[in-house]
Short mmCIF file of C-alpha atoms in Angstrom, two decimals:
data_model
loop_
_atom_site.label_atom_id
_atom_site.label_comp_id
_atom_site.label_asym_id
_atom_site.label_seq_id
_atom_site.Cartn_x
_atom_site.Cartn_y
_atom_site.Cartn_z
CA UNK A 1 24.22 -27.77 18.24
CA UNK A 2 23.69 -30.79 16.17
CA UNK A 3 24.31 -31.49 12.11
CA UNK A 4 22.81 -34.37 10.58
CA UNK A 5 25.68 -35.58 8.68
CA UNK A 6 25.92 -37.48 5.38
CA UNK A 7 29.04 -38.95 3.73
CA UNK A 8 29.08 -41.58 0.91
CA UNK A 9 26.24 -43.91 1.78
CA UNK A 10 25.70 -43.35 5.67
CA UNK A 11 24.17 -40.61 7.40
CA UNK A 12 24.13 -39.15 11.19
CA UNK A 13 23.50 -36.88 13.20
CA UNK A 14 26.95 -35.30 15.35
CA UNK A 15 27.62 -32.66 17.24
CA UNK A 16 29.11 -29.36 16.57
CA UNK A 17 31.33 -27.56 18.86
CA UNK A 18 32.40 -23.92 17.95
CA UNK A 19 36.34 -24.23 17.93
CA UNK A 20 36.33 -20.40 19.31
CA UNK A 21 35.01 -19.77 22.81
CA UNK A 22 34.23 -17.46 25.01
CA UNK A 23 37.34 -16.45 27.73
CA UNK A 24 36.53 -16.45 30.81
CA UNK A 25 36.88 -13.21 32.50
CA UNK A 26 35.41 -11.27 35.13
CA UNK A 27 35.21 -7.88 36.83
CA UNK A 28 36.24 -6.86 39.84
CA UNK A 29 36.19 -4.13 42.44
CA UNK A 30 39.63 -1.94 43.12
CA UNK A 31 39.14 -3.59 46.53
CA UNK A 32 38.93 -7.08 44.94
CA UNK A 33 35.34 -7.78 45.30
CA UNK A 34 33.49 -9.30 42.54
CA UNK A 35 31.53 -6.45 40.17
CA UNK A 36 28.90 -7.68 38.46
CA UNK A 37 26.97 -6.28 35.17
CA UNK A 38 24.07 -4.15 36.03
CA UNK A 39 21.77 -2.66 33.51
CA UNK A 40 19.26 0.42 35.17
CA UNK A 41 16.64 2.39 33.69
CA UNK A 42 17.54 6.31 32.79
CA UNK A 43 14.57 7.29 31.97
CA UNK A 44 11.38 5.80 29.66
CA UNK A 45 8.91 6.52 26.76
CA UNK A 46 7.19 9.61 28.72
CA UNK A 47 10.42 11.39 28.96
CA UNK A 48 11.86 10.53 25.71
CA UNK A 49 13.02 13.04 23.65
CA UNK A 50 10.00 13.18 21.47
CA UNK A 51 7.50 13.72 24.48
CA UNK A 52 9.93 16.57 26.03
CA UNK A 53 9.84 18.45 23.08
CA UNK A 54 6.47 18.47 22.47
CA UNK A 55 6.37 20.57 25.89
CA UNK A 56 6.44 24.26 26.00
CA UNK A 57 8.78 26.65 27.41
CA UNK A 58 10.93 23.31 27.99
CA UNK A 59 14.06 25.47 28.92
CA UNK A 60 11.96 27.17 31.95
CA UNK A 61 10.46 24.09 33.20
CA UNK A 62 14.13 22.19 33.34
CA UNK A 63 15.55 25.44 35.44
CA UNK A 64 12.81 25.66 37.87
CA UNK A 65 12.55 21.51 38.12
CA UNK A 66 14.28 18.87 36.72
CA UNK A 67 11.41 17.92 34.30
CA UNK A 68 13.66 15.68 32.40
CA UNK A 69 14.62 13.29 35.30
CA UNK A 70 12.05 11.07 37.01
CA UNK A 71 13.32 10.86 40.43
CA UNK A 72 11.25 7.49 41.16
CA UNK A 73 12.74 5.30 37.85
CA UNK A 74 15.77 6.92 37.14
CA UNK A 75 18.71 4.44 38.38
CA UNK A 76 15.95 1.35 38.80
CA UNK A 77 17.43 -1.82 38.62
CA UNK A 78 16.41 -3.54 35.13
CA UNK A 79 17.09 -7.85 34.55
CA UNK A 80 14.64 -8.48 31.82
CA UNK A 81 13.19 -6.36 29.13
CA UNK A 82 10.90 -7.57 26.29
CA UNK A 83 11.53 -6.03 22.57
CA UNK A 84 8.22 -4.19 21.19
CA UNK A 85 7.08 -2.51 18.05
CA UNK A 86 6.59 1.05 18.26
CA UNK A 87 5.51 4.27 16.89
CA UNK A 88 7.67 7.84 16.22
CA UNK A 89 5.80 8.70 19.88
CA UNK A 90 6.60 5.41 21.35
CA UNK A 91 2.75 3.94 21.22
CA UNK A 92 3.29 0.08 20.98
CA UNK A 93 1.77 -1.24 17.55
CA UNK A 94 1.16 -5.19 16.53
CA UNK A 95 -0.27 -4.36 13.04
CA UNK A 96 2.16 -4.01 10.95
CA UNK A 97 4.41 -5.80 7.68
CA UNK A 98 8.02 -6.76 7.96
CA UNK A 99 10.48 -6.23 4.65
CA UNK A 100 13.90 -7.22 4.18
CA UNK A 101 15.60 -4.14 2.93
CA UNK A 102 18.68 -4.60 0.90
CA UNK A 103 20.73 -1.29 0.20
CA UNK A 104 23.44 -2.12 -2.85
CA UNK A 105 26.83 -1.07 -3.31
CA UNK A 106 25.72 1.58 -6.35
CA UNK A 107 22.56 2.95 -3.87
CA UNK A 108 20.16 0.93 -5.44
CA UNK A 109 17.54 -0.04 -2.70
CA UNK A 110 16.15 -3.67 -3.00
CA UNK A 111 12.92 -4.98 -0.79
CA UNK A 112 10.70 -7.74 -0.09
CA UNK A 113 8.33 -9.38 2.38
CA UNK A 114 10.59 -10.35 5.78
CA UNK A 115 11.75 -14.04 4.97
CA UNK A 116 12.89 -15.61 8.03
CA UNK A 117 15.95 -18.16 7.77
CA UNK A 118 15.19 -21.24 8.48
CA UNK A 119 17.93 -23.50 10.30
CA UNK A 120 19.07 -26.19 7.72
CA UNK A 121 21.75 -28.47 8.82
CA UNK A 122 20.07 -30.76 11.08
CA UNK A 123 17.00 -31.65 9.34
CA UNK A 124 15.80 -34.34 7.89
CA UNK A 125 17.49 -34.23 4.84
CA UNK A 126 21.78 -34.78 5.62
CA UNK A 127 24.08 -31.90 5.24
CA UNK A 128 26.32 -33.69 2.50
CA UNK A 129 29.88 -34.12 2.40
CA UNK A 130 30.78 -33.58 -1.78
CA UNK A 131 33.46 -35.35 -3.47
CA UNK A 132 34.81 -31.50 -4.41
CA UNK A 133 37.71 -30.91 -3.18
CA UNK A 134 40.40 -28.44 -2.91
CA UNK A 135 43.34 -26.84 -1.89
CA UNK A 136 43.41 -25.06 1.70
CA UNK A 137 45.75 -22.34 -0.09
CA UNK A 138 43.81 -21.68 -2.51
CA UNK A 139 40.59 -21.38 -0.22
CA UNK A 140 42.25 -19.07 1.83
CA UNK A 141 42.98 -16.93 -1.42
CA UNK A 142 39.19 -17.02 -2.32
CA UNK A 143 37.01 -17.22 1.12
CA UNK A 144 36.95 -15.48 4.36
CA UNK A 145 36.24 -18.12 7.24
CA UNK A 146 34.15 -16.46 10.01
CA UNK A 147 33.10 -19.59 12.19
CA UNK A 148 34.37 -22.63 12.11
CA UNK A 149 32.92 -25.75 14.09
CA UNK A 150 34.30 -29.23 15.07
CA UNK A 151 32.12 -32.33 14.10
CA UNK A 152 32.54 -34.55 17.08
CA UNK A 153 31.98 -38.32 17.78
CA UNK A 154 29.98 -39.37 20.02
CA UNK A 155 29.91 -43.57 20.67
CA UNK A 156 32.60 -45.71 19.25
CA UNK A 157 30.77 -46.03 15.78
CA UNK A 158 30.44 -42.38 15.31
CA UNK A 159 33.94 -42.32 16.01
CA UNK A 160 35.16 -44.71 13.10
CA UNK A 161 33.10 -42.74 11.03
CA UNK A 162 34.50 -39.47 11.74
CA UNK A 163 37.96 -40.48 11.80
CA UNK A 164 37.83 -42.24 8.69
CA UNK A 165 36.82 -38.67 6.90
CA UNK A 166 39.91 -37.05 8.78
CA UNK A 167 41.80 -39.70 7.63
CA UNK A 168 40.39 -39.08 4.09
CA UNK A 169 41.04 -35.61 4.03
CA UNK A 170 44.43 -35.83 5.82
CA UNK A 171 46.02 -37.83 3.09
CA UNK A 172 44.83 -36.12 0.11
CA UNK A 173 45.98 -32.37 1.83
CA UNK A 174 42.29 -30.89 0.67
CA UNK A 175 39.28 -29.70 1.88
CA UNK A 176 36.07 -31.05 1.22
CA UNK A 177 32.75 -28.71 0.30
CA UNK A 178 30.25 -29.40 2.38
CA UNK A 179 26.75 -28.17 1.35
CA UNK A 180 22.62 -29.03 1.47
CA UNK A 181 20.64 -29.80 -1.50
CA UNK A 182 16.98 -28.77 -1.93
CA UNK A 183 15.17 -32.04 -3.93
CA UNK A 184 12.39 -29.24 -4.78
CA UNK A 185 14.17 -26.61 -6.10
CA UNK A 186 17.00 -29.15 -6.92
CA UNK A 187 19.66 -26.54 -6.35
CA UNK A 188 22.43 -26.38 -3.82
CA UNK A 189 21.70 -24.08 -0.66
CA UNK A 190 23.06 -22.06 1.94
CA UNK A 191 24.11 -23.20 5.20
CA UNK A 192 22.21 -22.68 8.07
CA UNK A 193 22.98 -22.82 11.42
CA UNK A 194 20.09 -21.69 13.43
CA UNK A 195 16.37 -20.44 12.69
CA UNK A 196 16.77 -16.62 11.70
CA UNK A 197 20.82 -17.28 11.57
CA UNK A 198 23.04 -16.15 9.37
CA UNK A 199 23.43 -17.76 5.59
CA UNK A 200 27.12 -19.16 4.74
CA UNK A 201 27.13 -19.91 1.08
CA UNK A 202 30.04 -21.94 1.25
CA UNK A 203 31.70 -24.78 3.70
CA UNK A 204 34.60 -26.56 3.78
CA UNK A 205 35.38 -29.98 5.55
CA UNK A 206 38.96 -29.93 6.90
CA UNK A 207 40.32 -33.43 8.31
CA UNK A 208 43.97 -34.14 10.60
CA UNK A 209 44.55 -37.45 12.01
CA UNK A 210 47.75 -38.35 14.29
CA UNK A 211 47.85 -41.62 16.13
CA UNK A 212 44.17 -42.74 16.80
CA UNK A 213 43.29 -38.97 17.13
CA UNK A 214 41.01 -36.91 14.32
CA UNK A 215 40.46 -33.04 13.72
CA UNK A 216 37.35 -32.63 11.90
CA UNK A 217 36.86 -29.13 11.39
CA UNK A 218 33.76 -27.93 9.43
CA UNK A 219 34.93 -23.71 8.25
CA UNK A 220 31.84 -21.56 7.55
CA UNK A 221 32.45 -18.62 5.08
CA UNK A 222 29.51 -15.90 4.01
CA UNK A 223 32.76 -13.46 2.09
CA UNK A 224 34.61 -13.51 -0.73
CA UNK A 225 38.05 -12.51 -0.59
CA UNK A 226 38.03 -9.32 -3.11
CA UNK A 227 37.02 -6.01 -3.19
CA UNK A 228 34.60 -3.78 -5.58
CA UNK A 229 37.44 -1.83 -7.29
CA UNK A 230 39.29 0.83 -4.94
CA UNK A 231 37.00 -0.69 -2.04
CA UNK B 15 40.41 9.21 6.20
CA UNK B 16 41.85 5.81 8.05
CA UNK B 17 44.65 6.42 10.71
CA UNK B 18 48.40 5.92 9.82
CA UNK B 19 49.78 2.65 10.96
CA UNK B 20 53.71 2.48 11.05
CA UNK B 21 54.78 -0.93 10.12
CA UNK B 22 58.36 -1.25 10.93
CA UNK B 23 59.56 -3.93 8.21
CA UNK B 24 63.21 -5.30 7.24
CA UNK B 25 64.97 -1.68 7.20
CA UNK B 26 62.01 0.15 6.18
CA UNK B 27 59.23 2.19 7.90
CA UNK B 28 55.97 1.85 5.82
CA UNK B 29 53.10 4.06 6.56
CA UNK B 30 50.41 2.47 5.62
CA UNK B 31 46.33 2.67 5.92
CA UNK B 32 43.93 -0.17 6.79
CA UNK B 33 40.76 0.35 4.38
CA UNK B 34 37.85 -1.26 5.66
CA UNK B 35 35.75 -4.14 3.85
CA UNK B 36 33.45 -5.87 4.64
CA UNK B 37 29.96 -8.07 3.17
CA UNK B 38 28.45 -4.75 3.44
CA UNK B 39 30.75 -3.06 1.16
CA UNK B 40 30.54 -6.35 -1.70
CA UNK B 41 27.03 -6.97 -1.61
CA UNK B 42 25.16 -4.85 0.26
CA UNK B 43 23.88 -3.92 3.48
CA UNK B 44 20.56 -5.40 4.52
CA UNK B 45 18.05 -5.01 7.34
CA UNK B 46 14.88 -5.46 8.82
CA UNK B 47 12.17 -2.72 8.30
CA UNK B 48 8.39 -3.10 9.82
CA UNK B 49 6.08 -1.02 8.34
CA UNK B 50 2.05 -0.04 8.59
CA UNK B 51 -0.50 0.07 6.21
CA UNK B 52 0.23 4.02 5.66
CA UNK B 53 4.14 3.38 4.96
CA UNK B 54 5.62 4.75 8.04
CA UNK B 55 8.81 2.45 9.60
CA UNK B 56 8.22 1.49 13.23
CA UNK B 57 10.98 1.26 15.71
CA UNK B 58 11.99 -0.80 18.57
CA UNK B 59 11.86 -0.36 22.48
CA UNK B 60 12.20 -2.20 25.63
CA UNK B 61 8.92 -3.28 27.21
CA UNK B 62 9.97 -4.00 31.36
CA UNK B 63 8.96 -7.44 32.48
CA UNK B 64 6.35 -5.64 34.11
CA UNK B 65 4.84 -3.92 31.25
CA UNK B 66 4.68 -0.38 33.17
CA UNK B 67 7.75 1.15 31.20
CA UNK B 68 8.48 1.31 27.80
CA UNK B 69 12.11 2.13 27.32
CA UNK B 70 13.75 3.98 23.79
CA UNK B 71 16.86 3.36 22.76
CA UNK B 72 19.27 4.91 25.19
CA UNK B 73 17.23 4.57 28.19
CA UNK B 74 18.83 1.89 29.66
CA UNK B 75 22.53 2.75 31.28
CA UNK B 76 25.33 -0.55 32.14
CA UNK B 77 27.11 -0.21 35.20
CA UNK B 78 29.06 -2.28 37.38
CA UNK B 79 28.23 -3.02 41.10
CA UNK B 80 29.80 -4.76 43.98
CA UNK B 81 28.28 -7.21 45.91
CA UNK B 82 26.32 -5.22 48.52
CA UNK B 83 24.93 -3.53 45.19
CA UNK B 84 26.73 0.03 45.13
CA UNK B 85 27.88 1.31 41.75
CA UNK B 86 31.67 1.07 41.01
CA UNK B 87 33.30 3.31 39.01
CA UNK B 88 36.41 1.77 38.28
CA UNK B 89 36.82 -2.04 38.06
CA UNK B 90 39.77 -4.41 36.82
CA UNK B 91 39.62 -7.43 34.73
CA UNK B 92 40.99 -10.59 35.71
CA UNK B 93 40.91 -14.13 34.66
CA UNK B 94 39.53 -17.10 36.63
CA UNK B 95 42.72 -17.35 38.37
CA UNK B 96 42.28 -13.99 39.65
CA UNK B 97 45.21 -12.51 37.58
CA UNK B 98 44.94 -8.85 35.86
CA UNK B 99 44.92 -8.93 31.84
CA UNK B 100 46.68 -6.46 30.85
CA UNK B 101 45.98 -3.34 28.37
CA UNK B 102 47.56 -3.30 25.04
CA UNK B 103 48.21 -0.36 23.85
CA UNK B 104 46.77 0.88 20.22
CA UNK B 105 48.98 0.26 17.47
CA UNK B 106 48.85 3.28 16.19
CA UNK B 107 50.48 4.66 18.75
CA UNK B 108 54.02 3.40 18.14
CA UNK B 109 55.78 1.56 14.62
CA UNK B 110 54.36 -2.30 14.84
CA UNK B 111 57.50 -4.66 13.85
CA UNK B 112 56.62 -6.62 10.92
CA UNK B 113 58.70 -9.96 11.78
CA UNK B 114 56.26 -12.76 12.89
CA UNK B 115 55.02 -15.34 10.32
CA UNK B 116 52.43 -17.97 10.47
CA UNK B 117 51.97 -21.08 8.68
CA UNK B 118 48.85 -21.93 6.77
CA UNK B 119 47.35 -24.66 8.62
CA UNK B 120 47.82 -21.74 11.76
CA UNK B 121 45.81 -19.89 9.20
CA UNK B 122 42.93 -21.84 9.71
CA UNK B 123 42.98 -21.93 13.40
CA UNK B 124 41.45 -18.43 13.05
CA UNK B 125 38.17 -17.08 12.58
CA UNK B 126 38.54 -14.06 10.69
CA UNK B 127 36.30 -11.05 11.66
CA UNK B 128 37.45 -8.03 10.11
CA UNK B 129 38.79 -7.50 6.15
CA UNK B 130 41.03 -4.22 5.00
CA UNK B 131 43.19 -4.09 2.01
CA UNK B 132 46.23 -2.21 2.72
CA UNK B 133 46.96 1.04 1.09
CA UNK B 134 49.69 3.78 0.99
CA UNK B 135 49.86 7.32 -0.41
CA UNK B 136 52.44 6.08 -2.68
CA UNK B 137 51.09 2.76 -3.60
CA UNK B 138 54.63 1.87 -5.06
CA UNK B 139 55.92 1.39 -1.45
CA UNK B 140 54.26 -1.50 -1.05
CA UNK B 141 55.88 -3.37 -4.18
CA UNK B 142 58.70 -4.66 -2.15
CA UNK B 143 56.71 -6.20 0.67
CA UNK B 144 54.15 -7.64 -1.40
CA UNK B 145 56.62 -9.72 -3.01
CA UNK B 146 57.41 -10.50 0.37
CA UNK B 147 54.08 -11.53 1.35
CA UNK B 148 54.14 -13.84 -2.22
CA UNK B 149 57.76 -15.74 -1.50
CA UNK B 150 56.24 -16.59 2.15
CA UNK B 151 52.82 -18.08 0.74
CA UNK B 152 55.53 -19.80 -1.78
CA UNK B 153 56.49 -21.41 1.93
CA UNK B 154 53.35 -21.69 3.42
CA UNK B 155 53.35 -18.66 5.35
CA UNK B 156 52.38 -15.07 6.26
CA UNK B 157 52.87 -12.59 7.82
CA UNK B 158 51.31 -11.65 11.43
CA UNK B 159 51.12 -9.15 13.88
CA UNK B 160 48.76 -8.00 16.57
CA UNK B 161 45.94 -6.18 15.70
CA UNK B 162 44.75 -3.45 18.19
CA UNK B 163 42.67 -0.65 16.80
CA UNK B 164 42.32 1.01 20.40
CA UNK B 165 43.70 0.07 23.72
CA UNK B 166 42.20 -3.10 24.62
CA UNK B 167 42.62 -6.22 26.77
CA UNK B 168 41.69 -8.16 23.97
CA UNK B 169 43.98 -8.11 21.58
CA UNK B 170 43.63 -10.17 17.77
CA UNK B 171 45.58 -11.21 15.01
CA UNK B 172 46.29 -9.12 11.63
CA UNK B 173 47.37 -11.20 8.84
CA UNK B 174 49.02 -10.23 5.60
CA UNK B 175 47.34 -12.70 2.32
CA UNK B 176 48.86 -10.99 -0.80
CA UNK B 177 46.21 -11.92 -3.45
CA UNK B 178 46.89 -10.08 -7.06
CA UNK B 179 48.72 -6.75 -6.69
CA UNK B 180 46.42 -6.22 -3.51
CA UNK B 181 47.85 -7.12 0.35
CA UNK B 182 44.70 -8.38 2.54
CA UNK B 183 44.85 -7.69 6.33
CA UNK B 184 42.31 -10.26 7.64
CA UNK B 185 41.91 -9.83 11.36
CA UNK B 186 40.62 -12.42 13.82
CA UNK B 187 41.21 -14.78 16.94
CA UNK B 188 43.05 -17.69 17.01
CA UNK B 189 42.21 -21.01 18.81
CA UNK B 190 44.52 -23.57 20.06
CA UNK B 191 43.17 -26.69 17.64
CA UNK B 192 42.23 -30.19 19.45
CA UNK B 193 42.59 -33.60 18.44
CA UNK B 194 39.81 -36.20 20.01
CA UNK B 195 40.40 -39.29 20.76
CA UNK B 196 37.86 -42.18 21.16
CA UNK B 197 37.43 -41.66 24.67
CA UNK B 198 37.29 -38.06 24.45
CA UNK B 199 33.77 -36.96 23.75
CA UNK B 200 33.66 -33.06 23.55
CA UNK B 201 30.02 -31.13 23.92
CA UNK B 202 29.01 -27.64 23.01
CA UNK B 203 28.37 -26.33 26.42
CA UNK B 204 27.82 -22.75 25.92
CA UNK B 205 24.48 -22.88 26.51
CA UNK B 206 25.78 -24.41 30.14
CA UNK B 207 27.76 -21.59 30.50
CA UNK B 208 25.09 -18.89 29.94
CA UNK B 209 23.18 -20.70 32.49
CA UNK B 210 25.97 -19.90 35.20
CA UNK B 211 23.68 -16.21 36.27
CA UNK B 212 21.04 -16.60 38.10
CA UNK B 213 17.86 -14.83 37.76
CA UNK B 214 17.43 -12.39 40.94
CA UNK B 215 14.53 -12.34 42.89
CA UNK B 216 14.24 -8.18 42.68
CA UNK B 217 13.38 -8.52 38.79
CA UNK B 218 10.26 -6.55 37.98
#
């Protein structure tokens, strides 16, 4: 993943590296064999639960034959799979509108037409590093972090730059907010990652330098630290 | 009702509860709905590569198999050196010492997944270790200890962040932090990784 960086009077475009990954762990057999994930098919749309019932005397038919299991599918092998639109009786449809449905903490039920996100931080306009900054305690008090990236160099130019923020941020013992700004709307916005990801209204530039090394670490937060009165 | 957790702490044995919050719970819960012209919500299925079967929800089954493609019903997990990682057990099902601290820059070597906000019957017997919680942030610090709801190989972290009269259990997984040099040049290469599986030929 990229993020088209701006800071002061020079912009560029870096890479981000989540600073969580994946372990690296596998399955295996009691007698030591590899065991490898296998999804298979139980059973599909014409013995759903909706088409069974719809049968009569289903009770009889499942005594005197196992109506319910399809000898031929059931335990079939499945790698790929394609996600469709359906009916209540499983008919694919393609006309159709999308809403975003919002349900509220008092009930109240919010909607509007689907609005995909649109991935923000490596377009044309930089992701800006602000002259805000504050105190990691008090950050902690206010935000919940969920991701949190490193901005890495990649040439020996990129690498001044970056460790010159680190530096930056490592003597004055703050973060920095990092954010986009919409010339249209003129108004600060969200953070976003990837197209249809997830919105993170605030980020936070952290920066560690020892020797010639640099920690840039960008910390993602969509959560405020609080609660709606008794939870 | 959340379970009883037992946290074991100086002389004391506080039962506590872990209340659950989360984005959901502050500003709502959202989702996607697809609708036709005569109101009803659609659903989702699984259409096979094929296109001969559509699948519902709960029609597909995970299993693991061994090489020459028999089901196993049992397997163990091991890391790439081929060692076992162990279960932890729940800890819920014996008192979880309350003893490890953290600093804050350890703080933000975590990405935190899960909120609560501890509670007691008698709220009162949490007085004395939220002024705990306060003279460690005084320092820098918090408390930690590890999280695990139900037995799992995969233990996290729970941290204590006292924040007005309230004590904040913010669970998540910590990450050994880097520094980079100029020579080191470090890539996002999950996408690599995901790459490792091949596609089988018996795909239909």
């Amino acid at each position: 993943m990229r993020i088209h960086l701006a800071y002061e009077n020079i912009d560029t475009v870096l890479e981000l590296v989540p600073t969580h990954r994946p372990q690296k762990r596998f399955h295996i057999t009691p007698q030591g064999e590899k065991a490898n994930y296998q999804r298979m098919i139980k059973f599909d749309s014409t013995l759903s639960d909706t088409h069974l019932l719809q049968e009569e005397d289903l009770g009889e038919k499942i005594k005197k034959a196992d109506v319910d299991i399809d000898i031929e599918l059931a335990g079939k092998k499945v790698h790929h799979t394609s996600r469709i639109t359906v009916t209540e009786d499983l008919e694919p449809v393609y006309d159709y509108s999308i809403y975003d449905m919002l349900t509220l903490p008092d009930g109240t039920v919010k909607e509007r037409p689907h609005m995909e996100t649109i991935g923000n931080i490596n377009i044309s306009i930089p992701v800006r590093i602000t002259d805000e900054l504050e105190d990691p305690k008090d950050l902690m008090l206010e935000y919940v972090f969920r991701k949190s990236y490193y901005i890495t160099h990649y040439d020996g130019v990129t690498y001044k730059f970056l460790y010159e923020i680190a530096e930056y941020l490592h003597q004055t013992k703050k973060f920095a907010r990092v954010d986009t700004f919409n010339p249209e709307t003129k108004k600060r916005e969200p953070l976003i990652l990837t197209d249809g990801g997830r919105k993170f209204p605030r980020a936070y530039l952290s920066g560690t330098v020892k020797g010639k090394k640099y920690r840039l670490v960008l910390f993602l937060s969509d959560q405020e630290l609080k609660t709606m009165g008794g939870v | 009702m959340a379970r009883i957790l037992t946290l074991k702490y100086k002389d004391l044995e506080l039962h506590v509860r872990l209340q659950k919050f989360s984005r959901d719970t502050l500003y709502g819960k959202s989702h996607v709905e697809k609708r036709g012209k005569d109101g009803i919500v659609y659903q989702h299925a699984n259409l096979t590569m094929d296109g001969t079967h559509i699948l519902p929800s709960k029609a597909i089954s995970a299993h693991y198999i061994d090489p020459q493609g028999n089901y196993v019903a049992e397997t163990l997990l091991v890391d790439p050196e081929g060692k076992a990682i162990p279960v932890v057990r729940s800890m819920f099902t014996e008192p979880v010492k309350l003893s490890k601290t953290i600093s804050l820059e350890d703080y933000f070597s975590y990405n935190i997944d899960t909120t609560y906000i501890l509670t007691a019957d008698n709220i009162e017997d949490l007085i004395p270790l939220y002024l705990d919680c306060q003279a460690l942030l005084e320092q820098h610090k918090l408390f930690r200890f590890t999280y695990v709801y139900y037995d799992t190989t995969a233990p996290r972290d729970a941290i204590l962040v006292p924040k007005q009269g309230d004590i904040y259990v913010l669970v998540g997984e910590y990450a050994e932090p880097i520094m980079l040099s100029q020579t080191e040049i470090l890539y996002s290469d999950i996408e690599e990784e995901e790459l490792e599986e091949e596609i089988a030929f018996e795909v239909w």
